[in-house]
PDB file of C-alpha atoms in Angstrom:
ATOM      1  CA  MET A  30     -73.438  30.772 -33.131  1.00 46.00           C
ATOM      2  CA  PRO A  31     -71.254  33.490 -34.070  1.00 40.00           C
ATOM      3  CA  ALA A  32     -68.105  33.132 -31.634  1.00 37.00           C
ATOM      4  CA  TYR A  33     -68.069  31.223 -28.236  1.00 34.00           C
ATOM      5  CA  LEU A  34     -67.194  30.631 -24.614  1.00 37.00           C
ATOM      6  CA  TRP A  35     -65.548  33.784 -23.144  1.00 39.00           C
ATOM      7  CA  ILE A  36     -61.931  32.509 -23.103  1.00 38.00           C
ATOM      8  CA  ASN A  37     -59.780  35.167 -21.570  1.00 41.00           C
ATOM      9  CA  HIS A  38     -56.555  36.030 -22.524  1.00 37.00           C
ATOM     10  CA  SER A  39     -53.112  36.445 -20.982  1.00 35.00           C
ATOM     11  CA  ILE A  40     -49.647  37.609 -22.157  1.00 33.00           C
ATOM     12  CA  TYR A  41     -46.532  36.795 -20.878  1.00 33.00           C
ATOM     13  CA  TYR A  42     -43.316  36.864 -21.920  1.00 32.00           C
ATOM     14  CA  LYS A  43     -39.883  34.548 -22.383  1.00 35.00           C
ATOM     15  CA  SER A  44     -38.462  36.337 -19.529  1.00 36.00           C
ATOM     16  CA  ILE A  45     -41.265  35.620 -17.253  1.00 36.00           C
ATOM     17  CA  PRO A  46     -42.093  32.019 -16.239  1.00 41.00           C
ATOM     18  CA  PRO A  47     -45.388  30.710 -18.065  1.00 39.00           C
ATOM     19  CA  TRP A  48     -47.272  30.504 -14.863  1.00 35.00           C
ATOM     20  CA  ARG A  49     -46.980  33.826 -14.578  1.00 35.00           C
ATOM     21  CA  PHE A  50     -50.056  35.749 -16.059  1.00 34.00           C
ATOM     22  CA  PHE A  51     -51.202  39.327 -16.583  1.00 33.00           C
ATOM     23  CA  ASN A  52     -55.278  39.299 -16.626  1.00 36.00           C
ATOM     24  CA  ALA A  53     -55.308  35.738 -15.259  1.00 35.00           C
ATOM     25  CA  GLY A  54     -58.564  33.873 -14.351  1.00 36.00           C
ATOM     26  CA  TRP A  55     -60.265  32.774 -17.373  1.00 43.00           C
ATOM     27  CA  LEU A  56     -60.514  29.150 -19.733  1.00 46.00           C
ATOM     28  CA  ALA A  57     -56.863  29.940 -20.124  1.00 43.00           C
ATOM     29  CA  CYS A  58     -54.225  28.101 -22.289  1.00 45.00           C
ATOM     30  CA  THR A  59     -50.283  28.653 -22.772  1.00 40.00           C
ATOM     31  CA  PRO A  60     -48.443  28.429 -26.245  1.00 40.00           C
ATOM     32  CA  VAL A  61     -47.712  24.808 -27.356  1.00 42.00           C
ATOM     33  CA  SER A  62     -44.348  25.925 -27.805  1.00 34.00           C
ATOM     34  CA  SER A  63     -43.383  22.485 -29.304  1.00 32.00           C
ATOM     35  CA  ARG A  64     -45.707  23.222 -32.421  1.00 33.00           C
ATOM     36  CA  LEU A  65     -46.237  26.958 -33.691  1.00 30.00           C
ATOM     37  CA  GLY A  66     -45.203  28.842 -30.432  1.00 30.00           C
ATOM     38  CA  LEU A  67     -48.264  30.939 -28.911  1.00 29.00           C
ATOM     39  CA  ALA A  68     -51.731  29.680 -27.511  1.00 32.00           C
ATOM     40  CA  LEU A  69     -55.777  29.313 -25.089  1.00 37.00           C
ATOM     41  CA  ALA A  70     -57.206  29.748 -21.444  1.00 40.00           C
ATOM     42  CA  LEU A  71     -61.799  28.136 -21.128  1.00 45.00           C
ATOM     43  CA  VAL A  72     -60.532  30.911 -21.394  1.00 44.00           C
ATOM     44  CA  PHE A  73     -58.619  29.126 -24.278  1.00 42.00           C
ATOM     45  CA  ALA A  74     -55.568  30.558 -25.969  1.00 38.00           C
ATOM     46  CA  LEU A  75     -55.219  30.517 -29.985  1.00 35.00           C
ATOM     47  CA  VAL A  76     -52.066  29.284 -30.973  1.00 37.00           C
ATOM     48  CA  LEU A  77     -50.057  31.953 -33.437  1.00 35.00           C
ATOM     49  CA  PRO A  78     -46.900  31.225 -35.648  1.00 33.00           C
ATOM     50  CA  ALA A  79     -44.085  33.164 -34.062  1.00 30.00           C
ATOM     51  CA  ARG A  80     -40.273  32.882 -34.428  1.00 28.00           C
ATOM     52  CA  PRO A  81     -38.349  31.660 -31.282  1.00 31.00           C
ATOM     53  CA  SER A  82     -37.076  35.030 -30.483  1.00 31.00           C
ATOM     54  CA  ALA A  83     -40.539  36.743 -30.406  1.00 37.00           C
ATOM     55  CA  ALA A  84     -42.436  37.311 -27.444  1.00 40.00           C
ATOM     56  CA  GLN A  85     -45.214  34.613 -27.114  1.00 44.00           C
ATOM     57  CA  GLN A  86     -48.974  35.699 -26.636  1.00 54.00           C
ATOM     58  CA  ALA A  87     -51.863  33.690 -24.969  1.00 57.00           C
ATOM     59  CA  VAL A  88     -55.165  35.194 -26.430  1.00 71.00           C
ATOM     60  CA  THR A  89     -58.682  34.679 -25.111  1.00 76.00           C
ATOM     61  CA  LEU A  90     -60.483  32.436 -27.848  1.00 84.00           C
ATOM     62  CA  VAL A  91     -64.272  32.139 -26.617  1.00 95.00           C
ATOM     63  CA  SER A  92     -66.723  32.656 -23.803  1.00 96.00           C
ATOM     64  CA  ASN A  93     -70.346  33.279 -23.273  1.00 96.00           C
ATOM     65  CA  ILE A  94     -69.740  34.136 -19.575  1.00 96.00           C
ATOM     66  CA  GLU A  95     -70.904  37.657 -20.289  1.00 96.00           C
ATOM     67  CA  GLN A  96     -74.485  36.648 -21.766  1.00 98.00           C
ATOM     68  CA  SER A  97     -77.608  37.285 -19.549  1.00 98.00           C
ATOM     69  CA  ASP A  98     -78.825  34.337 -17.794  1.00 98.00           C
ATOM     70  CA  SER A  99     -81.595  32.110 -18.098  1.00 97.00           C
ATOM     71  CA  ASP A 100     -83.961  31.247 -15.631  1.00 95.00           C
ATOM     72  CA  THR A 101     -83.374  27.695 -16.054  1.00 95.00           C
ATOM     73  CA  LEU A 102     -80.902  26.186 -13.634  1.00 94.00           C
ATOM     74  CA  GLY A 103     -78.154  23.617 -14.112  1.00 95.00           C
ATOM     75  CA  VAL A 104     -78.835  21.791 -10.649  1.00 94.00           C
ATOM     76  CA  PHE A 105     -76.798  19.342  -9.281  1.00 93.00           C
ATOM     77  CA  THR A 106     -78.846  16.785  -9.070  1.00 91.00           C
ATOM     78  CA  SER A 107     -77.295  16.240 -12.652  1.00 94.00           C
ATOM     79  CA  ASP A 108     -74.581  15.806 -14.650  1.00 95.00           C
ATOM     80  CA  HIS A 109     -74.090  18.879 -17.057  1.00 97.00           C
ATOM     81  CA  ALA A 110     -71.894  18.887 -20.673  1.00 98.00           C
ATOM     82  CA  GLN A 111     -71.258  22.083 -22.545  1.00 98.00           C
ATOM     83  CA  ALA A 112     -69.664  21.721 -26.282  1.00 98.00           C
ATOM     84  CA  PHE A 113     -67.304  23.983 -27.494  1.00 98.00           C
ATOM     85  CA  THR A 114     -65.621  23.950 -31.116  1.00 98.00           C
ATOM     86  CA  THR A 115     -61.997  24.815 -31.589  1.00 98.00           C
ATOM     87  CA  GLY A 116     -60.615  26.892 -34.361  1.00 97.00           C
ATOM     88  CA  GLY A 117     -58.302  26.419 -37.459  1.00 96.00           C
ATOM     89  CA  ASN A 118     -54.915  26.904 -36.122  1.00 94.00           C
ATOM     90  CA  ALA A 119     -52.669  23.677 -37.773  1.00 93.00           C
ATOM     91  CA  GLY A 120     -50.573  23.357 -34.522  1.00 94.00           C
ATOM     92  CA  GLY A 121     -53.783  22.827 -32.331  1.00 95.00           C
ATOM     93  CA  TYR A 122     -54.139  24.441 -28.769  1.00 94.00           C
ATOM     94  CA  THR A 123     -53.231  24.118 -24.975  1.00 91.00           C
ATOM     95  CA  LEU A 124     -55.951  24.202 -22.404  1.00 93.00           C
ATOM     96  CA  THR A 125     -54.824  25.362 -19.099  1.00 90.00           C
ATOM     97  CA  SER A 126     -58.083  26.392 -17.186  1.00 92.00           C
ATOM     98  CA  VAL A 127     -62.051  26.782 -17.605  1.00 95.00           C
ATOM     99  CA  GLU A 128     -64.246  28.846 -15.883  1.00 96.00           C
ATOM    100  CA  ILE A 129     -67.730  27.806 -14.947  1.00 98.00           C
ATOM    101  CA  ALA A 130     -70.655  30.290 -13.759  1.00 98.00           C
ATOM    102  CA  MET A 131     -72.242  28.984 -10.600  1.00 98.00           C
ATOM    103  CA  SER A 132     -74.551  30.314  -8.011  1.00 97.00           C
ATOM    104  CA  GLY A 133     -77.008  29.543  -5.313  1.00 95.00           C
ATOM    105  CA  PHE A 134     -74.511  27.876  -3.075  1.00 93.00           C
ATOM    106  CA  GLN A 135     -75.380  27.518   0.984  1.00 89.00           C
ATOM    107  CA  MET A 136     -73.870  25.401   3.494  1.00 85.00           C
ATOM    108  CA  LEU A 137     -74.068  22.029   1.389  1.00 86.00           C
ATOM    109  CA  LYS A 138     -72.172  22.260  -1.707  1.00 89.00           C
ATOM    110  CA  PRO A 139     -71.859  19.746  -4.385  1.00 91.00           C
ATOM    111  CA  VAL A 140     -69.151  17.099  -4.891  1.00 92.00           C
ATOM    112  CA  ILE A 141     -68.063  17.332  -8.347  1.00 95.00           C
ATOM    113  CA  THR A 142     -65.650  16.645 -11.282  1.00 96.00           C
ATOM    114  CA  VAL A 143     -64.775  18.648 -14.172  1.00 98.00           C
ATOM    115  CA  THR A 144     -63.509  16.879 -17.361  1.00 98.00           C
ATOM    116  CA  VAL A 145     -62.909  17.677 -20.969  1.00 98.00           C
ATOM    117  CA  ASN A 146     -64.049  14.866 -23.121  1.00 98.00           C
ATOM    118  CA  ALA A 147     -63.975  14.172 -26.876  1.00 98.00           C
ATOM    119  CA  ASP A 148     -67.346  14.326 -28.651  1.00 98.00           C
ATOM    120  CA  ASP A 149     -68.984  10.773 -29.528  1.00 97.00           C
ATOM    121  CA  ASP A 150     -71.777  11.551 -32.175  1.00 96.00           C
ATOM    122  CA  GLY A 151     -73.068  14.881 -30.188  1.00 97.00           C
ATOM    123  CA  SER A 152     -72.828  13.404 -26.904  1.00 98.00           C
ATOM    124  CA  PRO A 153     -69.572  13.312 -24.163  1.00 98.00           C
ATOM    125  CA  GLY A 154     -67.037  10.400 -25.088  1.00 98.00           C
ATOM    126  CA  THR A 155     -63.487  10.031 -24.214  1.00 97.00           C
ATOM    127  CA  ASN A 156     -61.905  11.576 -21.233  1.00 98.00           C
ATOM    128  CA  VAL A 157     -59.440  13.628 -22.550  1.00 97.00           C
ATOM    129  CA  GLY A 158     -58.337  15.246 -19.000  1.00 98.00           C
ATOM    130  CA  THR A 159     -59.493  15.935 -15.592  1.00 98.00           C
ATOM    131  CA  LEU A 160     -59.377  19.524 -14.262  1.00 98.00           C
ATOM    132  CA  THR A 161     -58.585  20.274 -10.763  1.00 98.00           C
ATOM    133  CA  ASN A 162     -61.610  21.913  -8.538  1.00 97.00           C
ATOM    134  CA  PRO A 163     -60.803  25.507  -6.768  1.00 97.00           C
ATOM    135  CA  ASP A 164     -60.227  25.250  -3.079  1.00 96.00           C
ATOM    136  CA  ALA A 165     -63.724  26.115  -2.363  1.00 94.00           C
ATOM    137  CA  LEU A 166     -66.775  26.241  -4.964  1.00 95.00           C
ATOM    138  CA  ALA A 167     -68.361  29.750  -4.415  1.00 96.00           C
ATOM    139  CA  ASN A 168     -71.161  32.133  -6.364  1.00 97.00           C
ATOM    140  CA  GLY A 169     -69.403  33.484  -9.197  1.00 97.00           C
ATOM    141  CA  ASN A 170     -67.264  32.175 -11.583  1.00 97.00           C
ATOM    142  CA  ASN A 171     -65.026  29.118 -10.671  1.00 98.00           C
ATOM    143  CA  GLU A 172     -61.936  28.340 -12.377  1.00 96.00           C
ATOM    144  CA  PHE A 173     -60.943  24.459 -13.072  1.00 97.00           C
ATOM    145  CA  ALA A 174     -57.087  24.280 -14.208  1.00 95.00           C
ATOM    146  CA  HIS A 175     -54.873  21.849 -15.517  1.00 95.00           C
ATOM    147  CA  ALA A 176     -51.128  21.820 -14.194  1.00 93.00           C
ATOM    148  CA  THR A 177     -49.648  20.799 -17.569  1.00 93.00           C
ATOM    149  CA  GLY A 178     -52.174  21.854 -20.149  1.00 92.00           C
ATOM    150  CA  LEU A 179     -54.428  19.369 -22.401  1.00 95.00           C
ATOM    151  CA  GLU A 180     -53.661  19.447 -26.053  1.00 97.00           C
ATOM    152  CA  LEU A 181     -56.561  20.145 -27.950  1.00 97.00           C
ATOM    153  CA  ASP A 182     -56.907  19.433 -31.993  1.00 98.00           C
ATOM    154  CA  ALA A 183     -57.728  22.065 -34.840  1.00 98.00           C
ATOM    155  CA  ASN A 184     -61.555  21.963 -35.732  1.00 98.00           C
ATOM    156  CA  THR A 185     -62.434  19.486 -33.240  1.00 98.00           C
ATOM    157  CA  THR A 186     -65.678  19.599 -30.882  1.00 98.00           C
ATOM    158  CA  TYR A 187     -65.115  18.796 -27.161  1.00 98.00           C
ATOM    159  CA  PHE A 188     -67.375  18.688 -24.155  1.00 98.00           C
ATOM    160  CA  ILE A 189     -66.682  20.539 -20.809  1.00 98.00           C
ATOM    161  CA  VAL A 190     -68.305  17.785 -18.345  1.00 98.00           C
ATOM    162  CA  VAL A 191     -69.287  18.195 -14.839  1.00 97.00           C
ATOM    163  CA  ASP A 192     -70.094  15.451 -13.100  1.00 95.00           C
ATOM    164  CA  ALA A 193     -72.260  15.875  -9.681  1.00 92.00           C
ATOM    165  CA  GLY A 194     -71.079  12.757  -7.254  1.00 82.00           C
ATOM    166  CA  ASN A 195     -73.753  13.787  -4.819  1.00 72.00           C
ATOM    167  CA  SER A 196     -77.284  15.136  -4.881  1.00 65.00           C
ATOM    168  CA  ALA A 197     -76.297  18.531  -3.051  1.00 64.00           C
ATOM    169  CA  SER A 198     -79.585  20.920  -2.368  1.00 70.00           C
ATOM    170  CA  THR A 199     -78.079  24.010  -2.824  1.00 88.00           C
ATOM    171  CA  GLY A 200     -76.000  25.412  -6.305  1.00 93.00           C
ATOM    172  CA  HIS A 201     -76.366  25.471  -9.452  1.00 95.00           C
ATOM    173  CA  ILE A 202     -74.645  26.100 -13.140  1.00 98.00           C
ATOM    174  CA  VAL A 203     -75.801  29.252 -14.579  1.00 98.00           C
ATOM    175  CA  THR A 204     -77.266  29.041 -18.308  1.00 98.00           C
ATOM    176  CA  THR A 205     -77.799  31.347 -20.572  1.00 98.00           C
ATOM    177  CA  ASP A 206     -80.790  31.470 -23.578  1.00 98.00           C
ATOM    178  CA  SER A 207     -78.232  33.386 -25.696  1.00 98.00           C
ATOM    179  CA  ASP A 208     -76.859  31.875 -28.805  1.00 97.00           C
ATOM    180  CA  TYR A 209     -74.148  34.454 -28.766  1.00 97.00           C
ATOM    181  CA  GLU A 210     -70.349  34.506 -27.651  1.00 97.00           C
ATOM    182  CA  ASP A 211     -68.720  37.317 -25.748  1.00 96.00           C
ATOM    183  CA  ARG A 212     -66.847  39.782 -28.286  1.00 90.00           C
ATOM    184  CA  ASP A 213     -63.432  39.083 -26.980  1.00 84.00           C
ATOM    185  CA  GLY A 214     -63.333  35.403 -28.500  1.00 84.00           C
ATOM    186  CA  SER A 215     -62.031  34.245 -31.917  1.00 85.00           C
ATOM    187  CA  ALA A 216     -64.143  34.404 -34.675  1.00 87.00           C
ATOM    188  CA  ASP A 217     -63.428  30.843 -35.634  1.00 93.00           C
ATOM    189  CA  TRP A 218     -64.149  29.306 -32.097  1.00 95.00           C
ATOM    190  CA  SER A 219     -68.050  28.540 -30.912  1.00 98.00           C
ATOM    191  CA  ILE A 220     -69.952  27.100 -28.230  1.00 98.00           C
ATOM    192  CA  ALA A 221     -72.919  25.011 -28.929  1.00 98.00           C
ATOM    193  CA  ASP A 222     -76.151  26.919 -28.481  1.00 98.00           C
ATOM    194  CA  SER A 223     -77.385  23.754 -26.376  1.00 98.00           C
ATOM    195  CA  SER A 224     -76.253  21.414 -23.403  1.00 98.00           C
ATOM    196  CA  LYS A 225     -76.512  17.909 -22.279  1.00 98.00           C
ATOM    197  CA  HIS A 226     -77.528  16.595 -19.074  1.00 97.00           C
ATOM    198  CA  ARG A 227     -78.431  13.346 -17.285  1.00 96.00           C
ATOM    199  CA  THR A 228     -78.881  12.102 -13.642  1.00 92.00           C
ATOM    200  CA  ALA A 229     -76.078  12.962 -11.397  1.00 90.00           C
ATOM    201  CA  SER A 230     -73.414   9.924 -11.290  1.00 76.00           C
ATOM    202  CA  SER A 231     -75.461   8.037 -14.422  1.00 83.00           C
ATOM    203  CA  THR A 232     -73.654   6.088 -17.011  1.00 88.00           C
ATOM    204  CA  GLY A 233     -76.598   6.531 -19.124  1.00 88.00           C
ATOM    205  CA  ASN A 234     -77.535   8.311 -21.952  1.00 94.00           C
ATOM    206  CA  TRP A 235     -77.501  12.191 -22.251  1.00 97.00           C
ATOM    207  CA  GLY A 236     -80.682  14.583 -22.726  1.00 97.00           C
ATOM    208  CA  ASP A 237     -80.832  18.134 -24.161  1.00 97.00           C
ATOM    209  CA  SER A 238     -81.284  21.385 -22.929  1.00 97.00           C
ATOM    210  CA  SER A 239     -82.233  24.081 -24.763  1.00 97.00           C
ATOM    211  CA  GLN A 240     -79.536  26.580 -22.879  1.00 98.00           C
ATOM    212  CA  SER A 241     -76.026  26.623 -22.917  1.00 98.00           C
ATOM    213  CA  ARG A 242     -73.746  26.357 -19.627  1.00 98.00           C
ATOM    214  CA  LYS A 243     -71.911  29.398 -18.976  1.00 98.00           C
ATOM    215  CA  ILE A 244     -68.143  28.919 -19.333  1.00 97.00           C
ATOM    216  CA  ARG A 245     -65.165  30.400 -20.522  1.00 93.00           C
TER     217      ARG A 245
END
């Protein structure tokens, strides 16, 4: 698949606190200042080399959130996992937030936990970090953030994991049959053309789904 999750981008300058972004609201990442100086938002921001005196820029790296919806629903009677692979920047990346497309909510909403996990032979492995939920889940793109940012290695596969803590009767993750990413991403990032699922709150093996969960 050519590119990835739609990861939005934000631009800020050193005179403005890092948490004040323009065009915010994606899988967003801030620069890895201790490494190269620029960064990602899932929305991921690419870390680019920069002189200390230069303005730093966070660039959207991957997203599939603009792709057409599938008829298959990622219901919350299951846990869900979507793989993505980072680009080749030697300094790595910092993940600050991820958006996940959801729909179908009514009165009863699920209790979910969203984490970033390492890859373990094609399935989610070690928990790299837990993201903070929005104040309330809503139909549309829900943003899950990390206060300090999660450091991600270059050329590495990770999973966004949605653990459903209860069997809510309403709401689902939106999926897509498309194997393409949105155009605003980086060519060396990608989102897997399939995803994983298992019974909610299970610790068993993951099954395969031919659809991708929509993220950025």
